[in-house]
mmCIF file of C-alpha atoms and ligand atoms in Angstrom:
data_model
loop_
_atom_site.group_PDB
_atom_site.id
_atom_site.type_symbol
_atom_site.label_atom_id
_atom_site.label_comp_id
_atom_site.label_asym_id
_atom_site.label_seq_id
_atom_site.Cartn_x
_atom_site.Cartn_y
_atom_site.Cartn_z
ATOM 1 C CA UNK I 23 24.883 112.841 285.056
ATOM 2 C CA UNK I 24 22.196 111.656 282.813
ATOM 3 C CA UNK I 25 21.881 112.980 279.201
ATOM 4 C CA UNK I 26 19.244 112.068 276.724
ATOM 5 C CA UNK I 27 20.669 111.614 273.209
ATOM 6 C CA UNK I 28 18.249 111.015 270.357
ATOM 7 C CA UNK I 29 15.887 109.572 273.003
ATOM 8 C CA UNK I 30 18.388 107.349 274.625
ATOM 9 C CA UNK I 31 19.436 108.139 278.159
ATOM 10 C CA UNK I 32 23.175 107.762 278.876
ATOM 11 C CA UNK I 33 25.318 108.366 281.995
ATOM 12 C CA UNK I 34 28.429 110.480 281.668
ATOM 13 C CA UNK I 35 30.791 111.751 284.326
ATOM 14 C CA UNK I 36 31.032 115.440 285.411
ATOM 15 C CA UNK I 37 33.291 117.248 282.970
ATOM 16 C CA UNK I 38 31.947 115.309 279.923
ATOM 17 C CA UNK I 39 31.096 117.213 276.766
ATOM 18 C CA UNK I 40 28.068 116.691 274.724
ATOM 19 C CA UNK I 41 30.306 114.962 272.210
ATOM 20 C CA UNK I 42 31.240 112.437 274.815
ATOM 21 C CA UNK I 43 27.387 111.904 275.718
ATOM 22 C CA UNK I 44 26.688 111.386 271.974
ATOM 23 C CA UNK I 45 29.472 108.838 271.636
ATOM 24 C CA UNK I 46 28.305 107.042 274.815
ATOM 25 C CA UNK I 47 24.902 106.844 273.164
ATOM 26 C CA UNK I 48 26.468 105.476 269.786
ATOM 27 C CA UNK I 49 25.217 108.546 267.973
ATOM 28 C CA UNK I 50 27.554 109.382 265.023
ATOM 29 C CA UNK I 51 28.769 113.107 265.300
ATOM 30 C CA UNK I 52 31.494 114.008 262.854
ATOM 31 C CA UNK I 53 34.473 115.961 264.232
ATOM 32 C CA UNK I 54 37.459 117.594 262.521
ATOM 33 C CA UNK I 55 39.375 119.975 264.806
ATOM 34 C CA UNK I 56 38.791 117.587 267.736
ATOM 35 C CA UNK I 57 41.327 115.137 269.248
ATOM 36 C CA UNK I 58 40.547 113.419 272.433
ATOM 37 C CA UNK I 59 44.211 113.925 273.395
ATOM 38 C CA UNK I 60 43.916 117.764 273.242
ATOM 39 C CA UNK I 61 41.824 120.508 274.788
ATOM 40 C CA UNK I 62 38.772 121.181 272.546
ATOM 41 C CA UNK I 63 38.862 124.389 270.391
ATOM 42 C CA UNK I 64 35.503 124.455 268.685
ATOM 43 C CA UNK I 65 37.080 125.665 265.496
ATOM 44 C CA UNK I 66 35.657 123.675 262.517
ATOM 45 C CA UNK I 67 31.847 123.550 263.625
ATOM 46 C CA UNK I 68 31.428 120.149 261.888
ATOM 47 C CA UNK I 69 30.139 118.746 265.145
ATOM 48 C CA UNK I 70 27.082 120.734 265.452
ATOM 49 C CA UNK I 71 23.986 119.248 267.263
ATOM 50 C CA UNK I 72 20.925 120.496 268.958
ATOM 51 C CA UNK I 73 21.311 120.722 272.690
ATOM 52 C CA UNK I 74 17.805 121.464 274.501
ATOM 53 C CA UNK I 75 16.642 122.837 270.981
ATOM 54 C CA UNK I 76 19.593 125.270 270.579
ATOM 55 C CA UNK I 77 22.493 124.672 267.959
ATOM 56 C CA UNK I 78 25.806 123.923 269.517
ATOM 57 C CA UNK I 79 29.251 122.492 268.727
ATOM 58 C CA UNK I 80 29.087 119.122 270.593
ATOM 59 C CA UNK I 81 32.898 119.217 271.342
ATOM 60 C CA UNK I 82 33.030 122.390 273.365
ATOM 61 C CA UNK I 83 29.704 122.167 275.065
ATOM 62 C CA UNK I 84 29.475 120.728 278.552
ATOM 63 C CA UNK I 85 26.963 117.991 279.101
ATOM 64 C CA UNK I 86 24.523 118.703 281.972
ATOM 65 C CA UNK I 87 22.088 116.536 283.906
ATOM 66 C CA UNK I 88 18.808 116.281 282.233
ATOM 67 C CA UNK I 89 20.077 117.739 279.032
ATOM 68 C CA UNK I 90 18.413 116.632 275.690
ATOM 69 C CA UNK I 91 20.708 116.295 272.661
ATOM 70 C CA UNK I 92 19.516 115.649 269.115
ATOM 71 C CA UNK I 93 21.907 114.541 266.397
ATOM 72 C CA UNK I 94 21.128 114.065 262.666
ATOM 73 C CA UNK I 95 18.863 117.073 262.515
ATOM 74 C CA UNK I 96 18.696 117.986 258.765
ATOM 75 C CA UNK I 97 18.824 121.740 259.249
ATOM 76 C CA UNK I 98 21.839 121.283 261.622
ATOM 77 C CA UNK I 99 23.489 118.733 259.306
ATOM 78 C CA UNK I 100 23.276 121.403 256.537
ATOM 79 C CA UNK I 101 25.066 124.030 258.638
ATOM 80 C CA UNK I 102 27.831 121.518 259.460
ATOM 81 C CA UNK I 103 28.165 120.709 255.745
ATOM 82 C CA UNK I 104 28.328 124.433 254.893
ATOM 83 C CA UNK I 105 30.976 124.938 257.641
ATOM 84 C CA UNK I 106 32.980 122.052 256.114
ATOM 85 C CA UNK I 107 32.524 123.400 252.524
ATOM 86 C CA UNK I 108 33.955 126.790 253.565
ATOM 87 C CA UNK I 109 36.849 124.955 255.271
ATOM 88 C CA UNK I 110 37.701 123.021 252.098
ATOM 89 C CA UNK I 111 36.914 125.516 249.336
ATOM 90 C CA UNK I 112 40.347 126.674 248.869
ATOM 91 C CA UNK I 113 42.137 123.371 249.298
ATOM 92 C CA UNK I 114 43.236 121.299 246.280
ATOM 93 C CA UNK I 115 40.748 118.660 245.070
ATOM 94 C CA UNK I 116 43.546 116.029 245.580
ATOM 95 C CA UNK I 117 43.134 116.474 249.348
ATOM 96 C CA UNK I 118 40.016 114.277 249.139
ATOM 97 C CA UNK I 119 42.196 111.430 247.687
ATOM 98 C CA UNK I 120 44.282 111.039 250.689
ATOM 99 C CA UNK I 121 43.197 108.541 253.444
ATOM 100 C CA UNK I 122 42.664 111.242 256.152
ATOM 101 C CA UNK I 123 40.090 112.330 258.686
ATOM 102 C CA UNK I 124 39.306 115.178 256.500
ATOM 103 C CA UNK I 125 38.347 112.944 253.680
ATOM 104 C CA UNK I 126 36.323 110.703 255.981
ATOM 105 C CA UNK I 127 34.354 113.815 257.264
ATOM 106 C CA UNK I 128 33.806 115.070 253.667
ATOM 107 C CA UNK I 129 32.288 111.490 253.041
ATOM 108 C CA UNK I 130 30.156 111.536 256.208
ATOM 109 C CA UNK I 131 28.867 115.054 255.415
ATOM 110 C CA UNK I 132 28.526 114.757 251.729
ATOM 111 C CA UNK I 133 31.065 117.172 250.605
ATOM 112 C CA UNK I 134 32.322 116.145 247.266
ATOM 113 C CA UNK I 135 35.419 117.216 245.155
ATOM 114 C CA UNK I 136 33.358 119.920 243.404
ATOM 115 C CA UNK I 137 33.527 121.888 246.773
ATOM 116 C CA UNK I 138 37.460 121.990 246.534
ATOM 117 C CA UNK I 139 39.458 124.310 244.524
ATOM 118 C CA UNK I 140 40.981 122.849 241.318
ATOM 119 C CA UNK I 141 44.396 123.906 242.410
ATOM 120 C CA UNK I 142 45.739 124.885 245.768
ATOM 121 C CA UNK I 143 46.438 128.227 247.314
ATOM 122 C CA UNK I 144 49.944 128.059 246.030
ATOM 123 C CA UNK I 145 51.318 128.504 249.485
ATOM 124 C CA UNK I 146 54.196 126.086 248.871
ATOM 125 C CA UNK I 147 55.758 123.387 251.063
ATOM 126 C CA UNK I 148 58.550 123.438 253.860
ATOM 127 C CA UNK I 149 60.605 120.280 253.405
ATOM 128 C CA UNK I 150 63.505 121.820 255.170
ATOM 129 C CA UNK I 151 63.378 119.410 258.256
ATOM 130 C CA UNK I 152 64.775 115.868 257.842
ATOM 131 C CA UNK I 153 61.643 114.229 259.357
ATOM 132 C CA UNK I 154 58.684 116.567 259.360
ATOM 133 C CA UNK I 155 57.373 117.915 256.055
ATOM 134 C CA UNK I 156 54.640 120.498 255.540
ATOM 135 C CA UNK I 157 52.318 120.918 252.734
ATOM 136 C CA UNK I 158 50.777 124.484 253.421
ATOM 137 C CA UNK I 159 48.033 124.052 250.807
ATOM 138 C CA UNK I 160 46.493 121.122 252.714
ATOM 139 C CA UNK I 161 46.457 123.086 256.105
ATOM 140 C CA UNK I 162 42.889 123.957 257.338
ATOM 141 C CA UNK I 163 44.357 125.767 260.505
ATOM 142 C CA UNK I 164 42.514 123.671 262.871
ATOM 143 C CA UNK I 165 45.318 124.014 265.448
ATOM 144 C CA UNK I 166 45.539 120.388 266.411
ATOM 145 C CA UNK I 167 49.314 120.400 265.599
ATOM 146 C CA UNK I 168 49.818 123.505 267.717
ATOM 147 C CA UNK I 169 47.868 122.232 270.705
ATOM 148 C CA UNK I 170 49.640 118.784 270.462
ATOM 149 C CA UNK I 171 53.005 120.700 270.266
ATOM 150 C CA UNK I 172 52.240 123.115 273.195
ATOM 151 C CA UNK I 173 49.788 121.328 275.553
ATOM 152 C CA UNK I 174 51.087 117.703 275.169
ATOM 153 C CA UNK I 175 54.590 117.570 274.162
ATOM 154 C CA UNK I 176 55.584 121.103 275.651
ATOM 155 C CA UNK I 177 57.669 121.911 272.632
ATOM 156 C CA UNK I 178 56.039 125.190 271.761
ATOM 157 C CA UNK I 179 57.580 124.928 268.198
ATOM 158 C CA UNK I 180 54.375 125.750 266.175
ATOM 159 C CA UNK I 181 52.001 128.660 265.572
ATOM 160 C CA UNK I 182 49.216 129.633 263.142
ATOM 161 C CA UNK I 183 50.242 132.442 260.818
ATOM 162 C CA UNK I 184 48.883 134.254 257.834
ATOM 163 C CA UNK I 185 45.563 136.011 257.411
ATOM 164 C CA UNK I 186 42.054 134.769 256.741
ATOM 165 C CA UNK I 187 41.832 131.756 254.462
ATOM 166 C CA UNK I 188 45.487 131.745 254.061
ATOM 167 C CA UNK I 189 46.110 131.148 257.787
ATOM 168 C CA UNK I 190 48.250 127.960 258.271
ATOM 169 C CA UNK I 191 50.569 126.338 260.697
ATOM 170 C CA UNK I 192 54.034 127.864 260.815
ATOM 171 C CA UNK I 193 57.145 126.826 262.701
ATOM 172 C CA UNK I 194 57.802 130.204 264.163
ATOM 173 C CA UNK I 195 59.421 132.839 261.828
ATOM 174 C CA UNK I 196 61.757 130.729 259.954
ATOM 175 C CA UNK I 197 61.722 127.256 258.335
ATOM 176 C CA UNK I 198 60.762 124.068 260.160
ATOM 177 C CA UNK I 199 64.376 123.105 260.357
ATOM 178 C CA UNK I 200 65.226 126.337 262.134
ATOM 179 C CA UNK I 201 62.392 125.811 264.633
ATOM 180 C CA UNK I 202 62.201 124.453 268.085
ATOM 181 C CA UNK I 203 60.837 121.141 266.711
ATOM 182 C CA UNK I 204 62.009 118.126 268.690
ATOM 183 C CA UNK I 205 61.067 115.577 265.916
ATOM 184 C CA UNK I 206 58.402 113.939 268.223
ATOM 185 C CA UNK I 207 55.973 113.505 265.385
ATOM 186 C CA UNK I 208 53.007 114.596 267.514
ATOM 187 C CA UNK I 209 51.934 117.061 264.851
ATOM 188 C CA UNK I 210 52.110 114.415 262.174
ATOM 189 C CA UNK I 211 50.114 112.133 264.284
ATOM 190 C CA UNK I 212 47.264 114.593 264.885
ATOM 191 C CA UNK I 213 47.082 116.305 261.649
ATOM 192 C CA UNK I 214 43.640 115.435 260.042
ATOM 193 C CA UNK I 215 44.324 116.559 256.476
ATOM 194 C CA UNK I 216 47.907 115.186 255.705
ATOM 195 C CA UNK I 217 49.377 118.765 255.694
ATOM 196 C CA UNK I 218 52.088 117.647 258.037
ATOM 197 C CA UNK I 219 53.621 114.260 257.178
ATOM 198 C CA UNK I 220 56.711 112.216 258.311
ATOM 199 C CA UNK I 221 59.375 111.989 255.717
ATOM 200 C CA UNK I 222 58.915 108.851 253.664
ATOM 201 C CA UNK I 223 55.450 107.959 255.204
ATOM 202 C CA UNK I 224 52.381 108.618 253.321
ATOM 203 C CA UNK I 225 49.727 110.686 254.799
ATOM 204 C CA UNK I 226 47.131 108.894 256.862
ATOM 205 C CA UNK I 227 49.533 105.962 257.657
ATOM 206 C CA UNK I 228 49.063 104.915 261.323
ATOM 207 C CA UNK I 229 51.863 105.717 263.666
ATOM 208 C CA UNK I 230 52.794 104.120 266.906
ATOM 209 C CA UNK I 231 53.186 106.188 270.053
ATOM 210 C CA UNK I 232 56.200 105.546 272.205
ATOM 211 C CA UNK I 233 56.771 107.127 275.685
ATOM 212 C CA UNK I 234 60.408 108.231 276.086
ATOM 213 C CA UNK I 235 62.506 111.105 277.267
ATOM 214 C CA UNK I 236 63.361 114.309 275.330
ATOM 215 C CA UNK I 237 67.058 114.587 274.579
ATOM 216 C CA UNK I 238 66.880 118.215 273.342
ATOM 217 C CA UNK I 239 68.453 120.043 276.305
ATOM 218 C CA UNK I 240 69.324 117.432 278.993
ATOM 219 C CA UNK I 241 66.479 118.230 281.372
ATOM 220 C CA UNK I 242 64.869 114.795 280.531
ATOM 221 C CA UNK I 243 61.204 115.876 280.065
ATOM 222 C CA UNK I 244 58.731 113.086 279.329
ATOM 223 C CA UNK I 245 57.903 112.945 275.573
ATOM 224 C CA UNK I 246 55.679 110.839 273.468
ATOM 225 C CA UNK I 247 57.180 110.028 270.060
ATOM 226 C CA UNK I 248 55.187 108.903 267.146
ATOM 227 C CA UNK I 249 57.177 106.482 264.943
HETATM 228 FE FE1 FES F 26 33.778 120.369 267.182
HETATM 229 FE FE2 FES F 26 35.514 121.149 265.343
HETATM 230 S S1 FES F 26 35.050 119.025 266.143
HETATM 231 S S2 FES F 26 34.158 122.280 266.356
#
C-alpha cells in the first residue's frame, strides 16, 4: 500500500497502521499508550494526526492505499497537548523529573510542570512484592502493563481498578505479593511513567529481555523475562 505522509509517499504492508506509515516517512508522531509489542489501545490520544482531512489516532487507524496523512498540524497538536495535559493533571510534578516516556512526551508536546499537580492523588504505594513495586500516584491507566501481562506473558495478574481519574493498575483484589505475578518484569519494562519499577532499579533504566521458561506451575510456558 502507498500512503502519502506530509507529501512523502511511503510503501507499507497490509495491516500497517497510520503510525507505521508516519514512522516509515520519518514523521515524528508522539505516542504514550502505544508499545510495538502490544495490541494498540488508542487510549491516550497523543498520537493524533490528520488522515484524509479527518482527525484520527495514528496508532489505531489502519493505513490504506492512497491515504493522505498530515502530521504536525497546529490544531491537531493542540488537541494532543490537551489530551496529555488532562492525563497528567493529577500526577505529582516530580513525575516530570523521571527519565521516562511520559517525560519525553511532555517535552515533545510542550507540557510543563505547571500542568501537573503539586502533590499526587495520595493513592499510595504497593511495595509488598520482592521484585515489582508500584507507585499508584504515577499510574496513568494506559493499560500497557495489563496488555503485556495478558497478551504477551499470559500471566493475567493485572487489571485496571478505581474510578475516573483515580483508575490505576491493580494486581487483582489483594496486594502485588498476593497476585498471580510471575516476576517476569514485563510490566516494569513497558510502563511509560515509572509507576511500576523493579526493586532497586531506578525508573527509566533500560532492561534486557531474556527468553526463558516459566517455572510457576510446571507446564513450562515460554516467557520473556526483563532483567
Ligand atoms: Fe495512540 Fe495512545 S499512542 S492513542
